[in-house]
Short mmCIF file of C-alpha atoms in Angstrom, two decimals:
data_model
loop_
_atom_site.label_atom_id
_atom_site.label_comp_id
_atom_site.label_asym_id
_atom_site.label_seq_id
_atom_site.Cartn_x
_atom_site.Cartn_y
_atom_site.Cartn_z
CA MET J 262 -42.04 21.14 1.49
CA ALA J 263 -41.14 18.77 4.49
CA ASP J 264 -38.13 16.43 4.97
CA ALA J 265 -39.26 12.85 3.50
CA PRO J 266 -38.90 10.88 6.45
CA GLY J 267 -35.68 9.21 7.82
CA ALA J 268 -34.11 11.53 5.80
CA LEU J 269 -30.72 13.11 6.92
CA ARG J 270 -30.73 16.65 7.29
CA LEU J 271 -27.55 17.94 5.41
CA GLY J 272 -25.62 21.51 5.70
CA LEU J 273 -24.86 22.39 2.21
CA LEU J 274 -21.39 24.64 2.93
CA PHE J 275 -20.88 26.57 0.50
CA GLY J 276 -18.83 30.31 -0.82
CA GLY J 277 -16.97 31.89 1.49
CA ALA J 278 -13.80 34.29 1.11
CA SER J 279 -11.52 32.96 -0.93
CA VAL J 280 -10.67 33.82 -4.67
CA GLU J 281 -12.24 30.46 -5.88
CA HIS J 282 -15.73 31.81 -4.13
CA GLU J 283 -17.20 31.34 -7.30
CA VAL J 284 -16.30 27.99 -7.96
CA SER J 285 -17.49 26.42 -4.96
CA VAL J 286 -20.89 28.02 -5.19
CA VAL J 287 -20.69 25.83 -9.06
CA SER J 288 -20.34 23.11 -6.64
CA ALA J 289 -22.46 23.66 -4.64
CA ARG J 290 -25.49 23.19 -7.08
CA GLY J 291 -23.47 19.98 -8.37
CA VAL J 292 -24.04 18.60 -4.86
CA LEU J 293 -27.27 19.70 -5.11
CA ALA J 294 -27.87 18.14 -8.59
CA GLY J 295 -27.52 14.87 -6.69
CA LEU J 296 -28.69 14.15 -3.65
CA ASP J 297 -31.15 12.27 -3.14
CA PRO J 298 -34.22 13.69 -2.08
CA ALA J 299 -35.47 10.70 -0.54
CA ARG J 300 -32.57 10.42 1.92
CA TYR J 301 -31.09 13.82 2.32
CA ALA J 302 -32.98 16.98 3.78
CA CYS J 303 -30.48 19.46 2.19
CA VAL J 304 -30.28 22.82 4.49
CA PRO J 305 -28.81 25.04 2.81
CA ILE J 306 -26.25 27.55 3.71
CA GLY J 307 -24.29 30.40 2.43
CA ILE J 308 -20.97 32.46 3.19
CA THR J 309 -20.50 35.30 1.75
CA GLY J 310 -16.82 37.14 0.96
CA ASP J 311 -16.66 38.69 4.00
CA GLY J 312 -17.44 35.19 5.85
CA GLU J 313 -20.61 36.16 7.01
CA TRP J 314 -23.08 32.65 7.35
CA LEU J 315 -26.24 33.39 5.49
CA ALA J 316 -29.38 31.13 6.97
CA PRO J 317 -30.81 28.52 4.86
CA GLU J 318 -34.04 31.30 3.40
CA LEU J 319 -31.42 33.78 2.38
CA SER J 320 -28.64 30.64 0.86
CA GLU J 321 -32.01 29.11 -1.29
CA PRO J 322 -32.21 30.97 -3.67
CA VAL J 323 -28.87 31.41 -4.79
CA LEU J 324 -28.46 27.77 -4.66
CA ARG J 325 -31.34 26.97 -6.53
CA GLY J 326 -30.87 30.08 -9.10
CA THR J 327 -27.85 31.00 -11.62
CA ALA J 328 -26.10 33.74 -8.90
CA ALA J 329 -22.44 33.65 -9.27
CA ARG J 330 -21.49 34.93 -5.81
CA VAL J 331 -22.70 34.64 -1.89
CA GLU J 332 -23.79 38.94 -1.84
CA PRO J 333 -24.44 40.08 2.03
CA VAL J 334 -28.83 40.42 1.60
CA PRO J 335 -30.71 42.36 4.48
CA GLY J 336 -31.62 38.80 6.27
CA PRO J 337 -30.43 36.83 9.78
CA ARG J 338 -27.52 35.50 9.85
CA LEU J 339 -25.78 32.33 11.98
CA HIS J 340 -23.47 32.04 14.53
CA ALA J 341 -21.45 29.04 16.07
CA VAL J 342 -22.12 28.16 19.49
CA PRO J 343 -19.65 25.95 20.80
CA GLY J 344 -21.52 22.41 22.37
CA ARG J 345 -24.99 24.34 20.44
CA GLY J 346 -23.47 24.16 16.65
CA LEU J 347 -25.34 27.14 14.25
CA THR J 348 -28.51 29.34 15.39
CA ARG J 349 -28.98 32.19 14.37
CA GLU J 350 -28.88 35.47 14.49
CA GLY J 351 -30.52 37.05 18.37
CA GLU J 352 -32.17 33.23 19.29
CA GLY J 353 -28.48 32.03 21.00
CA SER J 354 -31.13 30.22 23.55
CA ALA J 355 -33.47 28.56 20.86
CA ARG J 356 -33.03 25.31 19.35
CA PRO J 357 -29.85 24.94 17.26
CA LEU J 358 -30.39 24.43 14.03
CA ASP J 359 -31.00 20.72 13.00
CA LEU J 360 -28.69 19.20 11.52
CA ASP J 361 -27.04 15.33 10.75
CA VAL J 362 -23.65 15.95 9.22
CA VAL J 363 -21.89 18.55 7.14
CA PHE J 364 -20.76 18.91 3.45
CA SER J 365 -19.34 22.64 2.66
CA VAL J 366 -17.17 22.96 -0.46
CA VAL J 367 -16.03 25.76 0.40
CA HIS J 368 -12.96 25.46 -1.63
CA GLY J 369 -9.46 27.07 -0.93
CA TRP J 370 -7.97 29.93 1.82
CA GLY J 371 -10.57 29.97 4.90
CA GLY J 372 -12.99 26.94 4.35
CA GLU J 373 -10.19 23.99 2.61
CA ASP J 374 -7.01 24.72 5.19
CA GLY J 375 -8.49 23.32 8.19
CA ARG J 376 -10.23 26.18 9.50
CA TYR J 377 -14.02 25.62 9.16
CA GLN J 378 -13.06 21.85 9.61
CA GLY J 379 -11.69 22.99 13.60
CA LEU J 380 -14.94 24.79 13.77
CA LEU J 381 -17.03 22.01 13.21
CA GLU J 382 -14.92 20.48 15.28
CA VAL J 383 -15.68 22.65 18.18
CA LEU J 384 -19.74 22.66 17.14
CA GLY J 385 -19.91 18.36 17.18
CA LEU J 386 -21.13 18.30 13.35
CA PRO J 387 -19.72 15.51 11.30
CA TYR J 388 -18.29 16.44 8.37
CA VAL J 389 -17.10 14.96 5.01
CA GLY J 390 -13.77 15.43 4.03
CA PRO J 391 -10.60 14.89 5.62
CA GLY J 392 -9.65 16.65 9.57
CA VAL J 393 -8.23 19.72 11.12
CA LEU J 394 -4.64 18.50 10.12
CA ALA J 395 -4.49 16.63 6.83
CA SER J 396 -6.59 19.84 5.54
CA ALA J 397 -4.35 22.02 7.04
CA VAL J 398 -0.74 20.25 5.75
CA GLY J 399 -2.73 19.49 2.69
CA MET J 400 -3.57 23.37 1.86
CA ASP J 401 -0.26 24.08 1.93
CA LYS J 402 2.40 22.93 -1.04
CA ALA J 403 5.19 23.34 0.60
CA VAL J 404 5.00 21.59 3.86
CA ALA J 405 3.01 18.68 1.80
CA LYS J 406 6.15 18.41 -0.21
CA VAL J 407 8.58 17.35 2.82
CA LEU J 408 6.22 14.77 3.85
CA PHE J 409 5.33 13.46 0.90
CA ALA J 410 9.55 13.44 0.22
CA ALA J 411 9.72 11.57 3.95
CA ARG J 412 7.48 8.98 2.63
CA GLY J 413 9.79 8.19 -0.15
CA LEU J 414 7.32 9.83 -2.59
CA PRO J 415 9.07 11.12 -5.64
CA VAL J 416 9.27 14.99 -5.33
CA GLY J 417 10.36 17.67 -8.20
CA PRO J 418 13.01 19.75 -7.12
CA TRP J 419 11.64 22.99 -6.07
CA ARG J 420 12.68 25.99 -3.23
CA VAL J 421 10.36 28.39 -0.90
CA LEU J 422 9.88 32.03 -0.25
CA ASP J 423 8.13 33.82 2.32
CA ARG J 424 7.10 36.89 2.59
CA GLY J 425 9.73 38.49 5.00
CA VAL J 426 12.77 37.02 2.59
CA TRP J 427 10.81 38.56 -0.13
CA GLN J 428 10.09 42.84 1.71
CA ARG J 429 13.90 42.36 3.21
CA GLN J 430 15.51 40.78 0.29
CA GLY J 431 13.50 41.11 -2.97
CA GLU J 432 14.98 39.93 -6.53
CA ALA J 433 18.44 38.74 -4.73
CA ALA J 434 16.93 35.94 -2.84
CA LEU J 435 15.48 34.20 -5.82
CA TRP J 436 18.79 34.37 -7.86
CA PRO J 437 20.54 31.27 -6.25
CA MET J 438 16.61 29.12 -6.49
CA VAL J 439 16.17 29.58 -9.98
CA ASP J 440 20.11 28.79 -10.59
CA ALA J 441 18.96 25.51 -8.71
CA LEU J 442 15.36 25.01 -10.67
CA GLY J 443 16.33 27.22 -14.48
CA TYR J 444 14.14 27.40 -16.70
CA PRO J 445 10.96 27.62 -17.15
CA LEU J 446 9.52 27.62 -13.66
CA PHE J 447 6.34 27.93 -12.21
CA VAL J 448 5.43 30.87 -8.97
CA LYS J 449 2.32 29.36 -7.22
CA PRO J 450 1.19 30.58 -3.95
CA ALA J 451 1.53 27.71 -1.41
CA SER J 452 -1.94 27.54 0.20
CA GLY J 453 -3.90 28.23 -3.19
CA GLY J 454 -6.11 26.47 -5.69
CA SER J 455 -7.87 26.08 -9.27
CA SER J 456 -4.27 27.51 -10.40
CA VAL J 457 -5.11 31.13 -9.35
CA GLY J 458 -2.21 33.02 -8.67
CA ILE J 459 0.29 30.50 -11.32
CA SER J 460 2.23 31.96 -13.32
CA LYS J 461 4.58 29.65 -15.82
CA VAL J 462 7.83 32.07 -16.05
CA VAL J 463 9.77 31.19 -18.46
CA SER J 464 12.89 33.99 -17.88
CA PRO J 465 14.35 36.36 -15.67
CA ALA J 466 11.85 39.13 -16.75
CA GLY J 467 8.58 37.60 -16.28
CA LEU J 468 10.46 36.78 -12.87
CA ARG J 469 9.02 39.53 -10.33
CA ALA J 470 5.64 39.82 -11.16
CA ALA J 471 4.80 36.55 -10.97
CA VAL J 472 6.61 36.28 -7.26
CA GLU J 473 4.76 39.92 -6.91
CA GLU J 474 0.97 38.19 -7.80
CA ALA J 475 1.10 34.78 -5.59
CA MET J 476 2.70 37.35 -2.94
CA ALA J 477 -0.42 38.88 -3.12
CA LEU J 478 -2.93 35.70 -1.93
CA ASP J 479 -0.63 33.89 0.19
CA SER J 480 2.69 34.74 2.86
CA LYS J 481 4.65 31.67 0.89
CA VAL J 482 5.29 31.28 -2.63
CA VAL J 483 6.34 27.98 -3.93
CA LEU J 484 8.87 27.46 -6.71
CA GLU J 485 9.10 24.67 -8.96
CA GLN J 486 10.91 23.65 -11.93
CA GLY J 487 9.20 23.42 -15.13
CA LEU J 488 9.06 19.35 -15.65
CA ARG J 489 8.57 17.50 -19.15
CA ALA J 490 4.88 15.90 -18.59
CA ARG J 491 1.63 15.25 -18.14
CA GLU J 492 -0.92 15.89 -15.89
CA ILE J 493 -2.54 12.92 -14.64
CA GLU J 494 -4.41 13.11 -11.60
CA VAL J 495 -5.73 9.84 -9.59
CA ALA J 496 -9.14 10.43 -7.30
CA VAL J 497 -8.71 8.89 -3.20
CA LEU J 498 -11.86 7.64 -0.79
CA GLY J 499 -11.85 6.21 2.38
CA ASN J 500 -11.15 6.66 5.72
CA GLU J 501 -8.84 3.84 7.43
CA ARG J 502 -9.28 1.29 4.06
CA PRO J 503 -8.32 4.27 1.09
CA GLU J 504 -9.10 3.12 -2.53
CA ALA J 505 -7.57 5.02 -5.26
CA SER J 506 -9.39 5.80 -8.97
CA ILE J 507 -8.62 5.23 -12.04
CA CYS J 508 -6.21 7.65 -13.43
CA GLY J 509 -7.27 10.39 -15.22
CA GLU J 510 -5.05 12.64 -17.61
CA ILE J 511 -5.49 17.02 -18.01
CA VAL J 512 -4.72 18.03 -21.58
CA PRO J 513 -5.14 21.86 -21.34
CA SER J 514 -6.15 23.79 -23.61
CA ARG J 515 -3.48 27.00 -22.65
CA GLU J 516 0.05 26.66 -22.16
CA PHE J 517 -0.31 24.98 -18.81
CA TYR J 518 -3.60 24.22 -16.92
CA ASP J 519 -4.39 27.34 -15.43
CA TYR J 520 -7.73 29.00 -14.08
CA ALA J 521 -8.87 29.52 -18.04
CA SER J 522 -8.68 26.46 -19.15
CA LYS J 523 -10.65 24.83 -15.71
CA TYR J 524 -13.19 26.88 -15.77
CA LEU J 525 -13.80 29.77 -18.47
CA ASP J 526 -12.95 28.52 -22.59
CA GLY J 527 -14.46 24.66 -21.48
CA THR J 528 -11.74 23.33 -24.19
CA SER J 529 -9.14 21.24 -21.51
CA GLU J 530 -9.06 17.78 -22.68
CA LEU J 531 -10.09 15.37 -19.77
CA ARG J 532 -9.17 11.70 -20.82
CA ILE J 533 -10.50 8.89 -18.53
CA PRO J 534 -9.01 6.71 -17.96
CA ALA J 535 -4.94 7.85 -19.19
CA PRO J 536 -3.09 6.00 -22.36
CA LEU J 537 -1.10 4.76 -19.84
CA PRO J 538 0.92 1.88 -19.63
CA ALA J 539 -0.57 -0.46 -17.02
CA ALA J 540 2.74 -0.56 -14.97
CA VAL J 541 3.13 3.61 -15.34
CA ALA J 542 -1.05 3.13 -14.34
CA SER J 543 -0.13 0.51 -11.07
CA ARG J 544 2.36 2.56 -9.75
CA VAL J 545 0.46 5.87 -9.82
CA ARG J 546 -2.33 4.26 -7.76
CA GLU J 547 -0.61 2.99 -4.93
CA MET J 548 1.36 6.67 -4.86
CA ALA J 549 -1.78 7.98 -4.88
CA LEU J 550 -2.27 5.81 -1.65
CA THR J 551 0.50 6.53 0.08
CA ALA J 552 0.36 10.03 -0.09
CA PHE J 553 -3.29 9.98 0.91
CA THR J 554 -2.38 8.13 4.26
CA ALA J 555 0.80 10.11 4.47
CA LEU J 556 -0.96 13.50 5.27
CA ASP J 557 -3.05 11.49 7.60
CA LEU J 558 -6.63 12.31 5.07
CA ALA J 559 -9.83 10.64 5.26
CA GLY J 560 -12.81 10.63 3.01
CA MET J 561 -11.74 11.88 -0.03
CA ALA J 562 -8.24 14.09 -2.31
CA ARG J 563 -7.43 13.96 -5.45
CA VAL J 564 -3.93 13.83 -5.70
CA ASP J 565 -2.45 15.64 -8.39
CA PHE J 566 1.46 13.93 -10.57
CA PHE J 567 3.60 14.54 -13.20
CA VAL J 568 4.19 11.53 -15.56
CA GLU J 569 7.62 11.79 -17.85
CA GLN J 570 6.97 12.79 -21.43
CA GLY J 571 7.83 9.51 -23.78
CA GLY J 572 9.17 8.19 -20.59
CA ASP J 573 7.76 6.03 -17.06
CA GLY J 574 9.58 9.46 -14.31
CA ILE J 575 6.84 9.59 -12.17
CA TRP J 576 6.73 12.86 -9.47
CA ILE J 577 3.22 13.85 -7.11
CA ASN J 578 2.46 17.90 -7.63
CA GLU J 579 -0.11 18.02 -4.72
CA VAL J 580 -3.50 16.70 -3.33
CA ASN J 581 -6.52 18.58 -3.35
CA THR J 582 -8.18 17.81 -0.47
CA LEU J 583 -11.68 19.12 -1.05
CA PRO J 584 -11.40 18.49 -4.69
CA GLY J 585 -14.42 20.39 -6.93
CA PHE J 586 -17.61 18.89 -7.40
CA THR J 587 -18.58 21.33 -10.23
CA PRO J 588 -19.55 19.27 -13.93
CA ILE J 589 -16.43 19.51 -14.94
CA SER J 590 -14.76 18.31 -11.98
CA MET J 591 -11.89 15.58 -12.81
CA TYR J 592 -13.28 13.97 -9.27
CA PRO J 593 -16.66 12.76 -9.49
CA LYS J 594 -15.72 12.12 -12.72
CA LEU J 595 -12.81 9.45 -12.60
CA TRP J 596 -15.21 8.08 -9.39
CA GLU J 597 -17.86 7.18 -12.32
CA ALA J 598 -15.42 5.97 -14.54
CA SER J 599 -14.37 3.43 -12.33
CA GLY J 600 -18.12 2.85 -12.11
CA LEU J 601 -18.91 4.63 -9.24
CA ALA J 602 -21.92 6.68 -10.04
CA TYR J 603 -22.50 10.18 -8.62
CA GLY J 604 -25.26 10.20 -6.52
CA ASP J 605 -23.32 7.02 -5.03
CA LEU J 606 -20.32 8.85 -4.60
CA LEU J 607 -22.22 11.53 -2.10
CA ASP J 608 -23.66 8.46 -0.54
CA ARG J 609 -20.34 6.96 0.29
CA LEU J 610 -18.41 10.66 1.39
CA VAL J 611 -21.35 11.16 3.30
CA ARG J 612 -20.71 7.30 5.42
CA LEU J 613 -16.89 8.31 5.52
CA ALA J 614 -18.23 11.00 7.40
CA LEU J 615 -20.39 9.58 10.10
CA GLU J 616 -17.67 6.81 10.38
CA ARG J 617 -15.43 8.81 11.10
CA ALA J 618 -17.11 11.50 13.85
CA GLY J 619 -18.40 7.64 15.41
CA THR J 620 -15.10 7.03 15.65
CA ASP J 621 -13.97 9.75 17.33
CA THR J 622 -16.43 9.54 19.60
CA ARG J 623 -15.31 6.82 21.17
CA ARG J 624 -11.89 8.59 21.95
CA VAL J 625 -11.26 8.72 25.59
CA THR J 626 -10.68 12.66 26.79
CA ARG J 627 -10.76 11.65 30.02
CA ARG J 628 -9.21 9.45 33.31
CA VAL J 629 -10.63 8.28 36.21
CA GLY J 630 -8.37 7.15 39.26
#
């Protein structure tokens, strides 16, 4: 089917090499369904678990079908050529794939941590979402917490353990951390998403297994004090003048909001708007905007908080620089409840991507004389 006259050619990246591959595929289907075909010609680019970029004709059946993953089927791959964009395998001298903008929903390691953003910068392709630096620091929970604290945002008690220390010292490295944090505590990969690899630990008996599980997914593990708090989220949209959505609350179906309670059992409750006193909700939204600027974010982010149960204490938890776009994802739901429909949200994100790319092209790159 021919593209609509004047339609923007949008490359939709999905899949990838992280443990969030399946979530990414579902997000991509959500984005495809929300795009106005009169305004956008979607060019699907599926990425296998081994990191191969499939040509659009191989990616289309996955995106429009029911497969859970992008499999490495026979056929042409896409190659990145600096200065020329994406070209089909064996066609290095041919015209690059014609794209106006890229929308990546490759969640997690590799796709959300600045690597693909850097590749797209080198290729000269505008893309939705934050740039390289913001994506990298937003993905690393330990680095982000330091930057949040530097901007005066309240951060709950936490410690970090890297793989080298763990290999040399073992559990002896943990006891000072546990003494400082107490039980319960949460153990999580420093760079991860969708709650994969996160464990709640209530006694010394479960500590080693929790660290090993998180360390299998990352070279650095964060330990956080278990706060008696509600989980509140805010969606942020914009570049230099970001806007914050209304607040939403997650009421997990399990002991905490893990991968299963997010995506498998479907019984976690989303409260939109969150039942918060107006003053507390206003503070949370202001802090979300501060966090957005603290990490030099652009385009979009979901900012997650803890709000004290039975009180008004607020702690920032983390940011998600590439939030989910699945049917149950909080980011689009928060904007819909704030008056911005799903399709309009996608339009705004694309416009913000093109706006940021246009600003970058005006940057001085050399001095004359």
